[in-house]
mmCIF file of C-alpha atoms and ligand atoms in Angstrom:
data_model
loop_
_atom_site.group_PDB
_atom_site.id
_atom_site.type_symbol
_atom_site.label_atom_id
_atom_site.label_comp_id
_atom_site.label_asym_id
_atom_site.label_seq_id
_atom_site.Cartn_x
_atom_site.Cartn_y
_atom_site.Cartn_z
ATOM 1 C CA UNK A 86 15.378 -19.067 -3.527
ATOM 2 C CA UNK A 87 15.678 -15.251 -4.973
ATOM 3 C CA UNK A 88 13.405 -13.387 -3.992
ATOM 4 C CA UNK A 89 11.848 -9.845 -4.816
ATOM 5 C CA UNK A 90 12.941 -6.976 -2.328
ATOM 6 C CA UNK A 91 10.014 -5.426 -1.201
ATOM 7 C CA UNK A 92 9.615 -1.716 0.516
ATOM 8 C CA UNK A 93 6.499 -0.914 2.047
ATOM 9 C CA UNK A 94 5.379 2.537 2.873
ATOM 10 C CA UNK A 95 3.027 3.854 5.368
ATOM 11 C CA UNK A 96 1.865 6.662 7.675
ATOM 12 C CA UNK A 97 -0.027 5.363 10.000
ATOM 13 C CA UNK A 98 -1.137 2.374 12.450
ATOM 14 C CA UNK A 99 0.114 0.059 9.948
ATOM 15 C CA UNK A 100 -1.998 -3.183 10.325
ATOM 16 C CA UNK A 101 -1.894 -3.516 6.704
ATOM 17 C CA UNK A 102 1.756 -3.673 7.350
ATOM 18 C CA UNK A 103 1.283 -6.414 9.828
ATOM 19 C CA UNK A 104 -1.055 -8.291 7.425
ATOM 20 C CA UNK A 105 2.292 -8.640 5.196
ATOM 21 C CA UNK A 106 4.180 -9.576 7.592
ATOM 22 C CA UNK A 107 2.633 -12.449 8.838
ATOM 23 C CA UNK A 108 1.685 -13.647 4.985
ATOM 24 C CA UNK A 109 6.027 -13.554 4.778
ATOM 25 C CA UNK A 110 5.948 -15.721 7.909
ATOM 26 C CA UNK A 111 3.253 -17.946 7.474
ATOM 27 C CA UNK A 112 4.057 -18.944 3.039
ATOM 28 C CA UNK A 113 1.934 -16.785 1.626
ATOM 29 C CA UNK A 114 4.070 -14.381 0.211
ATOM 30 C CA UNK A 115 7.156 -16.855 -1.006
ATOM 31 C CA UNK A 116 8.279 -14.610 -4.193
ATOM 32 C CA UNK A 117 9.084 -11.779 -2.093
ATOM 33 C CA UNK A 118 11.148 -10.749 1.405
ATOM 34 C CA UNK A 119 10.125 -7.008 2.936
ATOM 35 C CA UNK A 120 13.012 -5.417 3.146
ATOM 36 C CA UNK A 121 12.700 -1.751 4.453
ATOM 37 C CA UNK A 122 9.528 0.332 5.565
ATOM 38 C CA UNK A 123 9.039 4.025 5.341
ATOM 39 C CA UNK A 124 7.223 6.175 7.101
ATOM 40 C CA UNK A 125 6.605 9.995 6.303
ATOM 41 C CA UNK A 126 5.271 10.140 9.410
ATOM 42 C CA UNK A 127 7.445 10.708 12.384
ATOM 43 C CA UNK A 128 6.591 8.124 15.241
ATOM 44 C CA UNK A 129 4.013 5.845 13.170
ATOM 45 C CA UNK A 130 3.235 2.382 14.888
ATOM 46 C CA UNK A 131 3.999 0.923 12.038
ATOM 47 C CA UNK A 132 7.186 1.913 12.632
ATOM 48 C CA UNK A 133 7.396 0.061 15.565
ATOM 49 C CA UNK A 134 5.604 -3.225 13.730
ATOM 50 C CA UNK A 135 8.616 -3.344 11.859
ATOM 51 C CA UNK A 136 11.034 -3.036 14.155
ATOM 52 C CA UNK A 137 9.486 -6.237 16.271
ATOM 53 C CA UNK A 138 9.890 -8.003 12.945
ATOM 54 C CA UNK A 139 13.344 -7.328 12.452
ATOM 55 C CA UNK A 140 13.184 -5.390 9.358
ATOM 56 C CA UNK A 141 15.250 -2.002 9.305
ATOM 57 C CA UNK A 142 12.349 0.886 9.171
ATOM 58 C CA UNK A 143 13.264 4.389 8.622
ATOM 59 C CA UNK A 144 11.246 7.801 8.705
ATOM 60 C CA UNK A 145 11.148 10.288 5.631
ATOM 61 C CA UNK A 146 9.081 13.314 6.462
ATOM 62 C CA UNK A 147 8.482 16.184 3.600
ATOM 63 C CA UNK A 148 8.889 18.556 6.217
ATOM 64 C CA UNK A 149 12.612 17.696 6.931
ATOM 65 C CA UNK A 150 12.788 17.536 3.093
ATOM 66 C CA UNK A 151 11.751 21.121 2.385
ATOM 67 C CA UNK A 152 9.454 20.258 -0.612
ATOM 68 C CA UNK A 153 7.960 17.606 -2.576
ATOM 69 C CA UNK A 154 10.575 17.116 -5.187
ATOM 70 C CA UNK A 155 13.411 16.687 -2.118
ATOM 71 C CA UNK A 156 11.109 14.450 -0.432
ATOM 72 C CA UNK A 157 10.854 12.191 -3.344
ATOM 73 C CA UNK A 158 14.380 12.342 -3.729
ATOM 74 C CA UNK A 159 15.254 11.276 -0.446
ATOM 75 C CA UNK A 160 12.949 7.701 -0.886
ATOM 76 C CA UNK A 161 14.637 7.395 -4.136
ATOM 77 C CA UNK A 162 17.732 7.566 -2.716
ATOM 78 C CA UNK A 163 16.826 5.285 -0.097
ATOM 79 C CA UNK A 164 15.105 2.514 -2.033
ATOM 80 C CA UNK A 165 17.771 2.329 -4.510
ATOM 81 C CA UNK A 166 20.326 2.015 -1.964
ATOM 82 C CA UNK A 167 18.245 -1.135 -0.264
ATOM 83 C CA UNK A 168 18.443 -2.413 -3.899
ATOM 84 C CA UNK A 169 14.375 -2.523 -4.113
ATOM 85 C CA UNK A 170 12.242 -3.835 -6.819
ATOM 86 C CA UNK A 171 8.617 -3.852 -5.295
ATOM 87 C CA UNK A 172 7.045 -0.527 -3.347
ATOM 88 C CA UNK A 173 3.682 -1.110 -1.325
ATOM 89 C CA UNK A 174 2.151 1.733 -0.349
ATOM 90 C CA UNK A 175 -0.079 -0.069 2.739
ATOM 91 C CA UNK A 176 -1.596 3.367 3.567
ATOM 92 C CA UNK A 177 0.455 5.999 2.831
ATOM 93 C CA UNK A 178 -0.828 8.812 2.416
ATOM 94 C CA UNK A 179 0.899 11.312 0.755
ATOM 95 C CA UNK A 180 0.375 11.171 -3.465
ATOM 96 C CA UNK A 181 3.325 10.418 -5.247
ATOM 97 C CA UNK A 182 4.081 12.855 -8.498
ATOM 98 C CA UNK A 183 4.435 11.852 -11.852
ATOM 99 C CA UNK A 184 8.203 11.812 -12.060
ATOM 100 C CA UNK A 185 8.772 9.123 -8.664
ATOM 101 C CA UNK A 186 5.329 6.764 -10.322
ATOM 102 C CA UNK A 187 6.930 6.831 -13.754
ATOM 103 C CA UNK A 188 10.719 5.704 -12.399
ATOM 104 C CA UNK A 189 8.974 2.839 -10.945
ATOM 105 C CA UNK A 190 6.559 1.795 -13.380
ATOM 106 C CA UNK A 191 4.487 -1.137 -12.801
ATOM 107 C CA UNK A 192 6.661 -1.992 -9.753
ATOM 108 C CA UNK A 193 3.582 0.428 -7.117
ATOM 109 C CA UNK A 194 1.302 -1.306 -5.538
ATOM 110 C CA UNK A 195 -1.673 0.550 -2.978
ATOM 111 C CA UNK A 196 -4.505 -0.954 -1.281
ATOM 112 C CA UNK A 197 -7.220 1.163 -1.397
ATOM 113 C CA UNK A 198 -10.548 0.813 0.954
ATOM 114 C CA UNK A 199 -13.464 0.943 -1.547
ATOM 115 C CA UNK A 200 -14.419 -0.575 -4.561
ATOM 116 C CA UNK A 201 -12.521 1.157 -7.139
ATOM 117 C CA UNK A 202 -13.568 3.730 -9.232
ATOM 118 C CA UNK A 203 -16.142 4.384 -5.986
ATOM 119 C CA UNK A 204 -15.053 6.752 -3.882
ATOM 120 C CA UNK A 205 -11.582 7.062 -4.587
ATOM 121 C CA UNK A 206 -9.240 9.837 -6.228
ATOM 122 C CA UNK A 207 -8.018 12.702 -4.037
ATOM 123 C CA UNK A 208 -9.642 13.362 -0.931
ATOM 124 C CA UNK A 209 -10.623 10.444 -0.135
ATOM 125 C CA UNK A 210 -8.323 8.306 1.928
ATOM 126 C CA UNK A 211 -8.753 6.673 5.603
ATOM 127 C CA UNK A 212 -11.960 6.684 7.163
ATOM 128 C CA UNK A 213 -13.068 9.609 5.298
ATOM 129 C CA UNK A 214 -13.609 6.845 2.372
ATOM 130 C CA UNK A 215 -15.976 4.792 4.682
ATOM 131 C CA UNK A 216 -18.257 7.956 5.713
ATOM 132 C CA UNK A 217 -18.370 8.722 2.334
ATOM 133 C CA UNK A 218 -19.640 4.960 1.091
ATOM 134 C CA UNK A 219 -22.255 5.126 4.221
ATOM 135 C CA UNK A 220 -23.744 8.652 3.281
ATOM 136 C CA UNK A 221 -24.005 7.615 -0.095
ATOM 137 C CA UNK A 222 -25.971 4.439 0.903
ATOM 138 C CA UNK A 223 -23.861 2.025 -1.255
ATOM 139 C CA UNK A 224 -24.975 -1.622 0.225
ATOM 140 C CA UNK A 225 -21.823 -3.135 -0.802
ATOM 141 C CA UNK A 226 -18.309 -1.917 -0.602
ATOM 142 C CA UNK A 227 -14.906 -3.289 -0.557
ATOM 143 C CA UNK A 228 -11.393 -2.919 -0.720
ATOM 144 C CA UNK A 229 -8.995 -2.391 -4.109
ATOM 145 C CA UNK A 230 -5.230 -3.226 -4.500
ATOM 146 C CA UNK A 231 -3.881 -1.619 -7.887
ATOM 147 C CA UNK A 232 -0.899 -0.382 -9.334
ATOM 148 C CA UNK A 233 0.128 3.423 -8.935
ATOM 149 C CA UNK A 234 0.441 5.451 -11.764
ATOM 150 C CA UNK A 235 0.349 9.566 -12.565
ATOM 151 C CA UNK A 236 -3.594 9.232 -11.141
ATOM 152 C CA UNK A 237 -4.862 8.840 -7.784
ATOM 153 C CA UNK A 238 -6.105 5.518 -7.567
ATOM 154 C CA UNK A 239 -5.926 5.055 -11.023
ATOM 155 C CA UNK A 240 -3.715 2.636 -12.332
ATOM 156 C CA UNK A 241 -4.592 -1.235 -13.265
ATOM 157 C CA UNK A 242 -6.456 -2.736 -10.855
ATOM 158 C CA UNK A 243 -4.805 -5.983 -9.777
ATOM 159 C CA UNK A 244 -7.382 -7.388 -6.644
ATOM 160 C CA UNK A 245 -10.697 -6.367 -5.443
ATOM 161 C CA UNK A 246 -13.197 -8.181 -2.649
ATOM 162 C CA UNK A 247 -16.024 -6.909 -1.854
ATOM 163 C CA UNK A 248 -17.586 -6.327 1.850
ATOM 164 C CA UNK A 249 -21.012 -5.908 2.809
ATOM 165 C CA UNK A 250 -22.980 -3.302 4.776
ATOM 166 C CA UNK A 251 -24.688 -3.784 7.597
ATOM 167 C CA UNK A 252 -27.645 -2.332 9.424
ATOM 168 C CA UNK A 253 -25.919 0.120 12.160
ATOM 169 C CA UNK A 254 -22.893 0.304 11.130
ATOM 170 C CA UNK A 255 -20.454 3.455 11.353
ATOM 171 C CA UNK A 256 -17.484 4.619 9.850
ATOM 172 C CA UNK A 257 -15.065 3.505 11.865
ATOM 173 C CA UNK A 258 -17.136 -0.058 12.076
ATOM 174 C CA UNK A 259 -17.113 -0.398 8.552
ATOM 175 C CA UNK A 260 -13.317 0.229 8.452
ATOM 176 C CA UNK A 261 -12.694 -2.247 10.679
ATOM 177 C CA UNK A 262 -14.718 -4.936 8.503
ATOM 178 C CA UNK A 263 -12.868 -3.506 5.325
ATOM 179 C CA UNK A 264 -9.741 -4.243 6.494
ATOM 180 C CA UNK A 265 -10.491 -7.662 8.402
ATOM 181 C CA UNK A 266 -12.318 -9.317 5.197
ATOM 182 C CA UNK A 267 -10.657 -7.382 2.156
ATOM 183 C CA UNK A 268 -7.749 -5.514 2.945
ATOM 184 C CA UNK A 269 -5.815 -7.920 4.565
ATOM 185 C CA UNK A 270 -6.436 -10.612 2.522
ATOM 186 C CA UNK A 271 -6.040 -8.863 -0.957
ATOM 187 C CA UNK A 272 -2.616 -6.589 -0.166
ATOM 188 C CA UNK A 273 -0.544 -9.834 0.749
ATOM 189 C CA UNK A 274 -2.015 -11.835 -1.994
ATOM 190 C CA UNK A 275 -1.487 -9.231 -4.428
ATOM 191 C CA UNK A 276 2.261 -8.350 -3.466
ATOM 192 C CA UNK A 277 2.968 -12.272 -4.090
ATOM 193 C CA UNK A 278 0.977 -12.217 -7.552
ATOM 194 C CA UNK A 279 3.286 -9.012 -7.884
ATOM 195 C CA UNK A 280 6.742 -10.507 -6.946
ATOM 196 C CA UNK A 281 6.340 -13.329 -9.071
ATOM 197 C CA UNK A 282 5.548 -11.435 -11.746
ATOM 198 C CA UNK A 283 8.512 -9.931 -11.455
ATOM 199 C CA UNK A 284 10.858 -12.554 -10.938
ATOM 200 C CA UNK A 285 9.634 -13.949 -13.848
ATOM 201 C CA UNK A 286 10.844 -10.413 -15.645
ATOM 202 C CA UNK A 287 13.777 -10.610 -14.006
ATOM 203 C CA UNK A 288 14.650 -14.560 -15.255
ATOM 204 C CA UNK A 289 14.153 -12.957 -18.980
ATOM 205 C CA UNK A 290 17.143 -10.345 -18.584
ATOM 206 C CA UNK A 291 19.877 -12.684 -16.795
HETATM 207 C C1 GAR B 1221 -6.194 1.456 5.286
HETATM 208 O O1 GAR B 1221 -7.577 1.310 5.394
HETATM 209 C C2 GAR B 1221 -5.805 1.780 3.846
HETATM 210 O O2 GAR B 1221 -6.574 1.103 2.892
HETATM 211 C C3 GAR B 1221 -6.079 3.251 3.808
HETATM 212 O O3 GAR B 1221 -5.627 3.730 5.056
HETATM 213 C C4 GAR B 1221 -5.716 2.691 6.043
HETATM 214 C C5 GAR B 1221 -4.359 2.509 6.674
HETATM 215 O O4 GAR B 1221 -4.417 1.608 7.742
HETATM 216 N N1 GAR B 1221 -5.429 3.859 2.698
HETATM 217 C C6 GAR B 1221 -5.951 4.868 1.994
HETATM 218 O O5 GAR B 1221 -7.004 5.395 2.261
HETATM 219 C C7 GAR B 1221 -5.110 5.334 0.804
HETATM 220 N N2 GAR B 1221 -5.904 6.098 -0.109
HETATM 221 P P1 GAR B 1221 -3.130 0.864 8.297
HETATM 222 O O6 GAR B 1221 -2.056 1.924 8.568
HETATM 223 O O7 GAR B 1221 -3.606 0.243 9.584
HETATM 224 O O8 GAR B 1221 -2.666 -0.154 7.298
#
């Protein structure tokens, strides 16, 4: 069956990562195949996630780049050349400009770990989300997978779930429990609701 190429791009840990790959393994994502991951980050686990999988995974720092505009040229370059269709950013973070979200309209995807529009935008990424959620006092949070447009966290939502809080907990607790009952769900789900979307497109040119 065709199926979608899918890049994913990260900087850290990468569990979302591993989330995806074992919805490829186990069915749940069927319209797509991941195909490369990037990291900007030199010596990401992720990196290493991928490579256990069998899927090539290659690092893109801005640094080597020299400046934003190179950088972005260098993961244009690269997704092109691994013919890609689908880009998941499964926490990446570095914001992408105008120019690189507009070349691949409606074919971004991020999971973000709030309910979005809480606590989202620039500035808040990682855990930094969580301690802002718990100092606020929100009872119930969540995680958010949208498309990527010219706004941080702004584009078209496409899956939320929420998560509640509990008595106790801390930032790095409440991560945890973001991840294990949203995040992971919600990214793998929402890259095949994604992909199939797009095959469908993709039927109505040939
Ligand atoms: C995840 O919680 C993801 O939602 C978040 O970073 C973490 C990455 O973990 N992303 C953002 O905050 C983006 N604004 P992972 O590397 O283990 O998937």
């Amino acid at each position: 069956m065709e199926k979608i190429k899918v890049a994913v791009l990260v900087s850290g840990g990468g569990t979302n990562l591993g989330a995806l790959i074992a919805a490829e393994r186990d069915g749940i994502i069927r319209s797509g195949t991941i195909s490369l991951v990037i990291s900007n980050k030199v010596g990401a686990y992720a990196l290493e996630r991928a490579r256990v999988a069998g899927i090539e995974a290659i690092t893109v720092t801005k640094a080597e780049c020299g400046s934003q505009e190179a950088f972005e040229n260098r993961l244009i370059e690269e997704l092109r050349s691994h013919g890609i269709e689908l880009i998941v950013l499964a926490g990446f973070m570095s914001i992408l400009s105008e120019r690189f979200t507009s070349l691949f309209r409606d074919r971004i995807i991020n999971v973000h770990p709030s309910l979005i529009p809480s606590f989202c935008g620039k500035g808040f990424y990682g855990l930094r989300v969580h301690e802002a959620a718990l100092e606020y006092g929100v009872k119930v949070t969540g995680a958010t997978v949208h498309y990527v447009n010219e706004i941080p966290d702004g584009g078209k939502i496409i899956m939320q779930k929420s998560v509640e809080i509990r008595e106790g907990d801390t930032p790095e607790i409440l991560q945890k429990r973001v991840m294990q009952e949203a995040e992971w769900i919600i990214l793998p789900e929402a890259c095949e609701k994604v992909s199939k979307i797009l095959l469908g497109k993709r039927g109505m040119k040939d």
